[in-house]
Amino acid sequence: MTPHRFLLGKPWIWSFAATVIVWIITVLFTGGASSFGLSQAALTFAAFSVIVGIGQMFVITLGPGNIDLSVPATMTLSGTLALKLMDVQDGMILVGLLASIGIGLIVGLGNYVLIKLLRIPPIIATLSMSFIIQSVAIWSNRGLRIKPPEMLANFTTSDLFGIPNVALVAFLLSVLAWVLLEKSIYGRWISAIGQSMFAARMASIPVDGTRLVTYMLCAVLAALCGYLLASFSGGAALNMGSEYLLLSIAVVVIGGTAVAGGNSNIPGIWGASLFLFLVVSMLNTYGFGAGFRLILTGLIIIVVILLAGGRQSFR
Amino acid sequence: MTEVLKRDEVVAARGVRVTFGAVKALDGADLVIHSGECVGLVGHNGAGKSTIVNVINGGLTPHEGTITYGGQDERGISAARANGVRCVFQELSLCPNLTVTENARIMHPDLKGWNWRSGALALVEAHLQEIFPGHSIDGDSTVDDLSIAERQMVEIAISFAGTDKKPKLVILDEPTSSLDAGLAAQLMAYIRKFVSEGGSVLLISHILGEILSTSDRIVVMKDGRVTADRAAGEFSTRSLVEAMGNVVREQEWARAAATKTGEPVLSMPPRRGHGLAFEAYRGEMIGLAGLGGHGQTEALLDLYLDRNSNWWPTRRREIAFVAGDRSLNGTFPLWSILKNLSVASLGQLSTNRMVDRMREETLGESWKKRIEIRTPDMDNRILSLSGGNQQKVLFARALATTADIVLMDDPMRGVDIGTKQEVYDILRSEAANGRTFIWYSTEMDEIRLCDRVYVFREGAIMEELIGEDITEKNILAASFSEGAAA
Amino acid sequence: LCSPTLADTSSKKIALSNNYAGNSWRQAMLTSWDTITKEAVSKGVVAAADPFTTAENQATEQAAQIQNMILQGYDAIVVNAASPTALNGAIKEACDAGITVVSFDGIVTEPCAWRIAVDFKRMGESQLEYLATKLPNGGNLLEIRGLAGVSVDDEIHAGIQAGVEKNPQFKIVGSVNGDWAQDVAQRAVAGILPSLPDIAAVVTQGGDGYGAAQAFAAAKRPTPTIVMGNREDELLWWKEQKDKDGYETMSVSIAPGVSTLAFWVAQQILDGKDVKKDLVVPFLRIDQDNLEENLKNTQKGGVANVEYSLEDAQKVIAAAQ
Amino acid sequence: MKISSGTIRLLIPAASLALLLAAVFYMQPRAMSYNGLNLLFNLAVPIALATIAQMLIMSVNDLDLSMGTFVSFCACVAATMLQTSPMLGILIFVGAIAAYAAIGVVIHVRELPSIVVTLGMSFVWGGLAVLLLPSPGGTAPAWARWVMTAKPPLVPMAIVASIVIAGVTHFIVMRSSFGVLMRGVGGNNRSVQRAGWSVIGVRAGTYALAGFFAILSGIALVGLTTSADANIALRYTLLSIAGVILGGGQFVGGKVSPIGAVIGALTLTLAGSFLSFMRISPDWQIGAQGAILIVVLALRLALNRLEKREKSL
Ligand SMILES: Nc1ncnc2c1ncn2[C@@H]1O[C@H](COP(=O)(O)OP(=O)(O)OP(=O)(O)O)[C@@H](O)[C@H]1O
Ligand SMILES: Nc1ncnc2c1ncn2[C@@H]1O[C@H](COP(=O)(O)OP(=O)(O)OP(=O)(O)O)[C@@H](O)[C@H]1O
Ligand SMILES: [Mg+2]
Ligand SMILES: [Mg+2]
């Protein structure tokens, strides 16, 4: 197998290549001194995008129009409620986690009920849902920042052999997601549904059940990410998920998952998450103003896509 | 031969070679079409027919060989169109979201000006009327709202239409596969008329009767090469089948001795509140007949969807479906052939809901052999298969399941005659083992193979025919409304 | 409160047009509005004081909201604007319909409206002034900015820049956008920190100091002097550091209760008082010595706040004359 | 008389708009006047234009995630360059249209997903807007202000503008040859190609046209707000998509309707007003916006059902 063929088959290779290049350029600024610190920071923050990205990827795999815009609101609600419930007590960590997962399950169910019962495009159903969730978050504790339990805060901010714990969690989840996607029946089903919902139905795939599970999975991952992020940053804020709306979509598509559905890949999410964090760091490091920073970020994304593109697997 | 040579050469492809990776789709094929003749093109699935069509209409550049239009060496879609070459592809080539008129606009770039709509409408209606007299297609209706047969008719009419200059060569790739017998006959009659007026037609079909009766000359392809090219009169059905590399089998078809034994495995009350109820028994082969688009597909869909949960995976599959409109509801285009084949049987191929690749591959290999899917590797993309071979994969998908009942929605579209005979045998033996088949077909020959036939008219079941009563005459009689008789 | 002059506004209706509710500052602002206006309505000072918030922080949505308020027949609109200029069209429509418009915090430039402004530029400068006294030798600064393209960000930034020019011993070695959110600030600071030299102080815009502190701790770098933004978690963190090793800094922000000042100003204008178009409110600054006191008065997880009474408003109005 | 399925698809959004309007009139009779209608709908005009632009992109099966930032950028240009040196402003707009056409070509030639490319472009437009207007400001060109605040007799400007936009784009998209090709590419790109058309050309043209309408949206917005900022129209991205869907358009298959899109934009704007008139507790105001979107779409479903029943009778 020639290297060229290898690249053809792996759309995610480009996001990793870009990541390495950007990393090198950034580290060069300090003559290499920043390499460890930068890598650690990148892994930490990439971890959060990876967790929401995986959920979003499952949803996007379901085919055109499938996208979950309620991710940021779910993160916020899960973060606020879990922290409020735990109320700085170490003994409540597990309860908080379960509450988060419960919130994810409910949100996912709500999303799919809207999509199914009202036959509205997922993009709009989840957008509407996100407004409602946001209101619940506001109503439940009015934006007050409650601190996470000490133990949980320590866990999310420390590392194991230099690798941040959150990155380890994200890695574990990625492996699980990979197995689910590549090896399980469920993975085949979502891919089939993404290519043709009707054909999937005629191949006796329980289409609605599978889609429901997928939306729930996405919301649970978002909730989990909210739980971790709130603990990591020392408290939940009402706007803490807003960045992850575009980010969760961007890491999926830049990572090489087909936007038209049916074809997805997990390594790409890591590549894209690291890449997006490092691009901003690089431009910050070199002291670009906000305007140029935005323009360059955009251009770099397009260049990476141009290099990687032109494959059918990308569509 | 000499008098043929004197005529103008419309298109000539010589020594054409096309390869897709390891597959030699065309391996030095020659095809010359003169004005004023209808050339029939036959061959097994994957013989290269569609590929040579794509070369002639400029969509595919051959890796070797020459292609000339009226003696000139030119390349590309526009060159082909400029030389009067039109093509009706078997897969729907209309834009489903546009109206019939708008589709005509797209197919005829020279329909210009402010008033192109009325021009296009007049053009389509005139040709529809000429080719399919008595049709009921409205030029302003959206293609989506038309049945498959109507779409096919529209596409054919648009292709034969010409604004300033008439088309010189019209290529028809399996044009009758979704038309019922009446419409097919109308089309064949029109082809004869078109040819007699100096046009030429390249007709591809797996229905040999059509080819023999309509063509002036028949070209037989096999494995990317032309193996025979003779006047139609020199062929008979038997010699044609033999030229295609198949052995003609005697139609020894034993109907199941007793039908309707035991409890019905499947039943459905009368549709639309009138007509007969539907019942199927173990081991039966039931045909759904009638004119195209009279509710047979809907009946199949109802039967299927009723017994198939959309929310939970069914533990034991009791019903499977073979789609006819494969690009719309059959294949998963991003997947390999193997994944397409195994998708309905994943339950039995997995432990703990994880798919076992080994078992999956074994299943793929066995079905590849059993119905001869022509591909070097089951891991190739499904779209690399010829149309007929894709259809075989869909068949294998349903038969590989453990389902007791198999619903088939005109499943033999575009399947070559050799394969058909093999599939019939498989169906028969599966039925003998207790499987029930419910089979909608537009081909009379296939309907005659069934144990029992329900004839549909206007969405309801109007007649039940059993055993020897299943004749073309009886079916046709039941297909047309008694209103005409009464 | 029940002076006879107030009787004139008892039939008047006031609306609050708010463009964002997604952080603790805005929530505190809405709560303050709620407490003060509920009381005013129950005492018959005004007939109604309804708050409205848009779903998304967008000028266009807020403009539509203001146009709806015109239709609803409010007599005065108190607005915290998403943009100083983009609402001008809608505000002009309101003025033309005879409605009193009072803007605060996010003020508008339309001349027909009143403005209760905080001198954000001054707020930026004051940070440098404080740093100059605390760190006479100067040093490297990291600047955390707000949301790009928003005027408050630009003004505070201009103040900080002016301060740096006046105190050339300071040098801004890095600048990131923290969007006034802890987690965004933390993310941005963590990304740039490995490549920065030693940082003496972090100048901020509010709502982002704690995130910066977290990022320094995660990178295991010595904690610089981080200017805080009056949030409870920031003050708490400051208090912890102070108790531990005498950590010193300052905290500055606009008090969310300024919405109540705007309410009273609107009421006074409706009452026929002559009020200058431009009013200034001081920002709320917390220093080393009054930290504990402020912390005590701040709601858990909230923002240090001051609510205004009618008398406070009258004082501000008089000061401007 | 036979009603085409396209007309039926249009009736549903129109009916939901009418119902919502009736509810608004019921709650706020003051809205039932020349001025009232203008106040209700004038901010819908730029949204309608952006929705049309999005609809054009969706007609060729693509999606533009940079719509909001691009309209913001155009608003910034309109409030600065176009006002101070019109020639330069026009030149920038021509450049922006060319950029849109180029994006269309790149997406087609390299077979890229439009979502990613436009996501990247959204950063670029946003950056350019921030460079142009680091802090809100600028002034609307006098003529833009004049057009948007004009008071035609009998019918308010907002309604006139909506009807003109719907009419013009209906002609371009549904009646003209280019519109047929555009929707043809969305419906079955291969068949357009096989008929000898240049699909690249069609895509480039579609994108350029979308860019043009987005520019109009930016100018109209500035005409209403009198000045601009770099974030002024960010929410147009989602709004425009929602508007197309509400108006009966679909993500794939080239099924779009310009009149529906304009109606969708009006409905979305009206839904916001409806909420203001309901006086909900601030905690739940945001949630209510979600609820109203759901209700409007549920209405669409109910009407859809009704229509189906009629069809089957
Ligand atoms: N795009 C492609 N990629 C790979 N292989 C292809 C492709 N198109 C065609 N082939 C292969 O080329 C061969 C010829 O295909 P072609 O479609 O011409 O057959 P055909 O004679 O039309 O068959 P059928 O009767 O089934 O339509 C087949 O083996 C097919 O698998
Ligand atoms: N993915 C593809 N890439 C390139 N060419 C393709 C692809 N899919 C199909 N083709 C070409 O289009 C031709 C038509 O496809 P196909 O063989 O499926 O249809 P057909 O022969 O017209 O249908 P049928 O077999 O039902 O008569 C193929 O032979 C192949 O050459
Ligand atoms: Mg073929
Ligand atoms: Mg074929």
mmCIF file of C-alpha atoms in Angstrom, chain B residues 15-111:
data_model
loop_
_atom_site.group_PDB
_atom_site.id
_atom_site.type_symbol
_atom_site.label_atom_id
_atom_site.label_comp_id
_atom_site.label_asym_id
_atom_site.label_seq_id
_atom_site.Cartn_x
_atom_site.Cartn_y
_atom_site.Cartn_z
ATOM 1 C CA GLY B 15 -11.369 -0.921 -29.775
ATOM 2 C CA VAL B 16 -12.648 0.710 -26.612
ATOM 3 C CA ARG B 17 -11.045 -0.253 -23.330
ATOM 4 C CA VAL B 18 -12.268 0.972 -19.935
ATOM 5 C CA THR B 19 -11.022 -0.316 -16.633
ATOM 6 C CA PHE B 20 -12.212 0.439 -13.125
ATOM 7 C CA GLY B 21 -9.325 -0.556 -10.927
ATOM 8 C CA ALA B 22 -8.922 -4.250 -11.515
ATOM 9 C CA VAL B 23 -12.210 -4.626 -13.410
ATOM 10 C CA LYS B 24 -12.015 -4.554 -17.185
ATOM 11 C CA ALA B 25 -15.453 -3.121 -17.870
ATOM 12 C CA LEU B 26 -14.696 -2.860 -21.590
ATOM 13 C CA ASP B 27 -11.961 -4.884 -23.149
ATOM 14 C CA GLY B 28 -11.652 -3.757 -26.730
ATOM 15 C CA ALA B 29 -15.295 -3.470 -27.697
ATOM 16 C CA ASP B 30 -16.481 -2.216 -31.085
ATOM 17 C CA LEU B 31 -19.897 -0.734 -31.655
ATOM 18 C CA VAL B 32 -20.962 1.098 -34.797
ATOM 19 C CA ILE B 33 -24.422 2.526 -35.204
ATOM 20 C CA HIS B 34 -25.755 3.732 -38.548
ATOM 21 C CA SER B 35 -28.605 6.011 -39.255
ATOM 22 C CA GLY B 36 -31.994 4.424 -39.687
ATOM 23 C CA GLU B 37 -31.383 1.281 -37.681
ATOM 24 C CA CYS B 38 -32.301 -0.057 -34.297
ATOM 25 C CA VAL B 39 -29.454 -1.924 -32.686
ATOM 26 C CA GLY B 40 -30.272 -4.292 -29.842
ATOM 27 C CA LEU B 41 -27.579 -4.704 -27.224
ATOM 28 C CA VAL B 42 -27.720 -7.696 -24.915
ATOM 29 C CA GLY B 43 -25.406 -9.351 -22.442
ATOM 30 C CA HIS B 44 -25.222 -10.665 -18.935
ATOM 31 C CA ASN B 45 -25.179 -8.338 -15.943
ATOM 32 C CA GLY B 46 -21.862 -6.576 -15.860
ATOM 33 C CA ALA B 47 -21.057 -7.357 -19.484
ATOM 34 C CA GLY B 48 -20.238 -3.703 -20.098
ATOM 35 C CA LYS B 49 -23.415 -2.469 -21.760
ATOM 36 C CA SER B 50 -23.948 0.553 -19.563
ATOM 37 C CA THR B 51 -20.278 1.349 -19.739
ATOM 38 C CA ILE B 52 -20.216 1.448 -23.517
ATOM 39 C CA VAL B 53 -23.320 3.619 -23.407
ATOM 40 C CA ASN B 54 -21.455 6.017 -21.151
ATOM 41 C CA VAL B 55 -18.553 6.061 -23.578
ATOM 42 C CA ILE B 56 -20.800 6.798 -26.533
ATOM 43 C CA ASN B 57 -22.636 9.618 -24.816
ATOM 44 C CA GLY B 58 -19.383 11.233 -23.780
ATOM 45 C CA GLY B 59 -19.724 10.727 -20.040
ATOM 46 C CA LEU B 60 -16.746 8.397 -19.835
ATOM 47 C CA THR B 61 -13.442 8.799 -21.646
ATOM 48 C CA PRO B 62 -12.109 5.424 -22.754
ATOM 49 C CA HIS B 63 -8.600 4.529 -21.731
ATOM 50 C CA GLU B 64 -7.961 3.180 -25.205
ATOM 51 C CA GLY B 65 -9.757 3.179 -28.522
ATOM 52 C CA THR B 66 -11.483 5.766 -30.636
ATOM 53 C CA ILE B 67 -14.923 7.227 -30.644
ATOM 54 C CA THR B 68 -16.222 9.126 -33.643
ATOM 55 C CA TYR B 69 -19.469 10.951 -34.304
ATOM 56 C CA GLY B 70 -20.437 11.062 -37.956
ATOM 57 C CA GLY B 71 -16.814 10.294 -38.766
ATOM 58 C CA GLN B 72 -15.382 13.152 -36.659
ATOM 59 C CA ASP B 73 -13.188 12.392 -33.686
ATOM 60 C CA GLU B 74 -14.660 14.354 -30.780
ATOM 61 C CA ARG B 75 -14.862 13.944 -27.024
ATOM 62 C CA GLY B 76 -17.127 14.859 -24.184
ATOM 63 C CA ILE B 77 -20.775 15.171 -23.305
ATOM 64 C CA SER B 78 -21.315 18.343 -25.279
ATOM 65 C CA ALA B 79 -19.758 16.873 -28.400
ATOM 66 C CA ALA B 80 -22.057 13.873 -28.138
ATOM 67 C CA ARG B 81 -25.090 16.063 -27.639
ATOM 68 C CA ALA B 82 -24.077 18.337 -30.496
ATOM 69 C CA ASN B 83 -24.028 15.271 -32.714
ATOM 70 C CA GLY B 84 -27.569 14.380 -31.796
ATOM 71 C CA VAL B 85 -26.876 11.614 -29.287
ATOM 72 C CA ARG B 86 -29.478 11.326 -26.521
ATOM 73 C CA CYS B 87 -29.584 8.837 -23.728
ATOM 74 C CA VAL B 88 -32.232 7.417 -21.451
ATOM 75 C CA PHE B 89 -30.443 5.978 -18.446
ATOM 76 C CA GLN B 90 -32.044 3.260 -16.509
ATOM 77 C CA GLU B 91 -31.573 4.944 -13.166
ATOM 78 C CA LEU B 92 -33.836 7.960 -12.958
ATOM 79 C CA SER B 93 -32.106 10.839 -14.664
ATOM 80 C CA LEU B 94 -34.814 13.404 -14.166
ATOM 81 C CA CYS B 95 -34.682 15.955 -11.402
ATOM 82 C CA PRO B 96 -37.380 14.718 -9.033
ATOM 83 C CA ASN B 97 -38.011 18.158 -7.560
ATOM 84 C CA LEU B 98 -38.807 19.798 -10.889
ATOM 85 C CA THR B 99 -41.881 19.614 -13.050
ATOM 86 C CA VAL B 100 -41.979 17.672 -16.266
ATOM 87 C CA THR B 101 -41.691 20.901 -18.236
ATOM 88 C CA GLU B 102 -38.742 22.111 -16.244
ATOM 89 C CA ASN B 103 -36.995 18.820 -16.790
ATOM 90 C CA ALA B 104 -37.495 19.281 -20.500
ATOM 91 C CA ARG B 105 -35.848 22.675 -20.161
ATOM 92 C CA ILE B 106 -32.806 21.082 -18.590
ATOM 93 C CA MET B 107 -32.554 18.350 -21.201
ATOM 94 C CA HIS B 108 -32.953 20.826 -24.043
ATOM 95 C CA PRO B 109 -30.589 23.754 -23.597
ATOM 96 C CA ASP B 110 -31.906 25.312 -26.808
ATOM 97 C CA LEU B 111 -35.365 25.960 -25.326
#
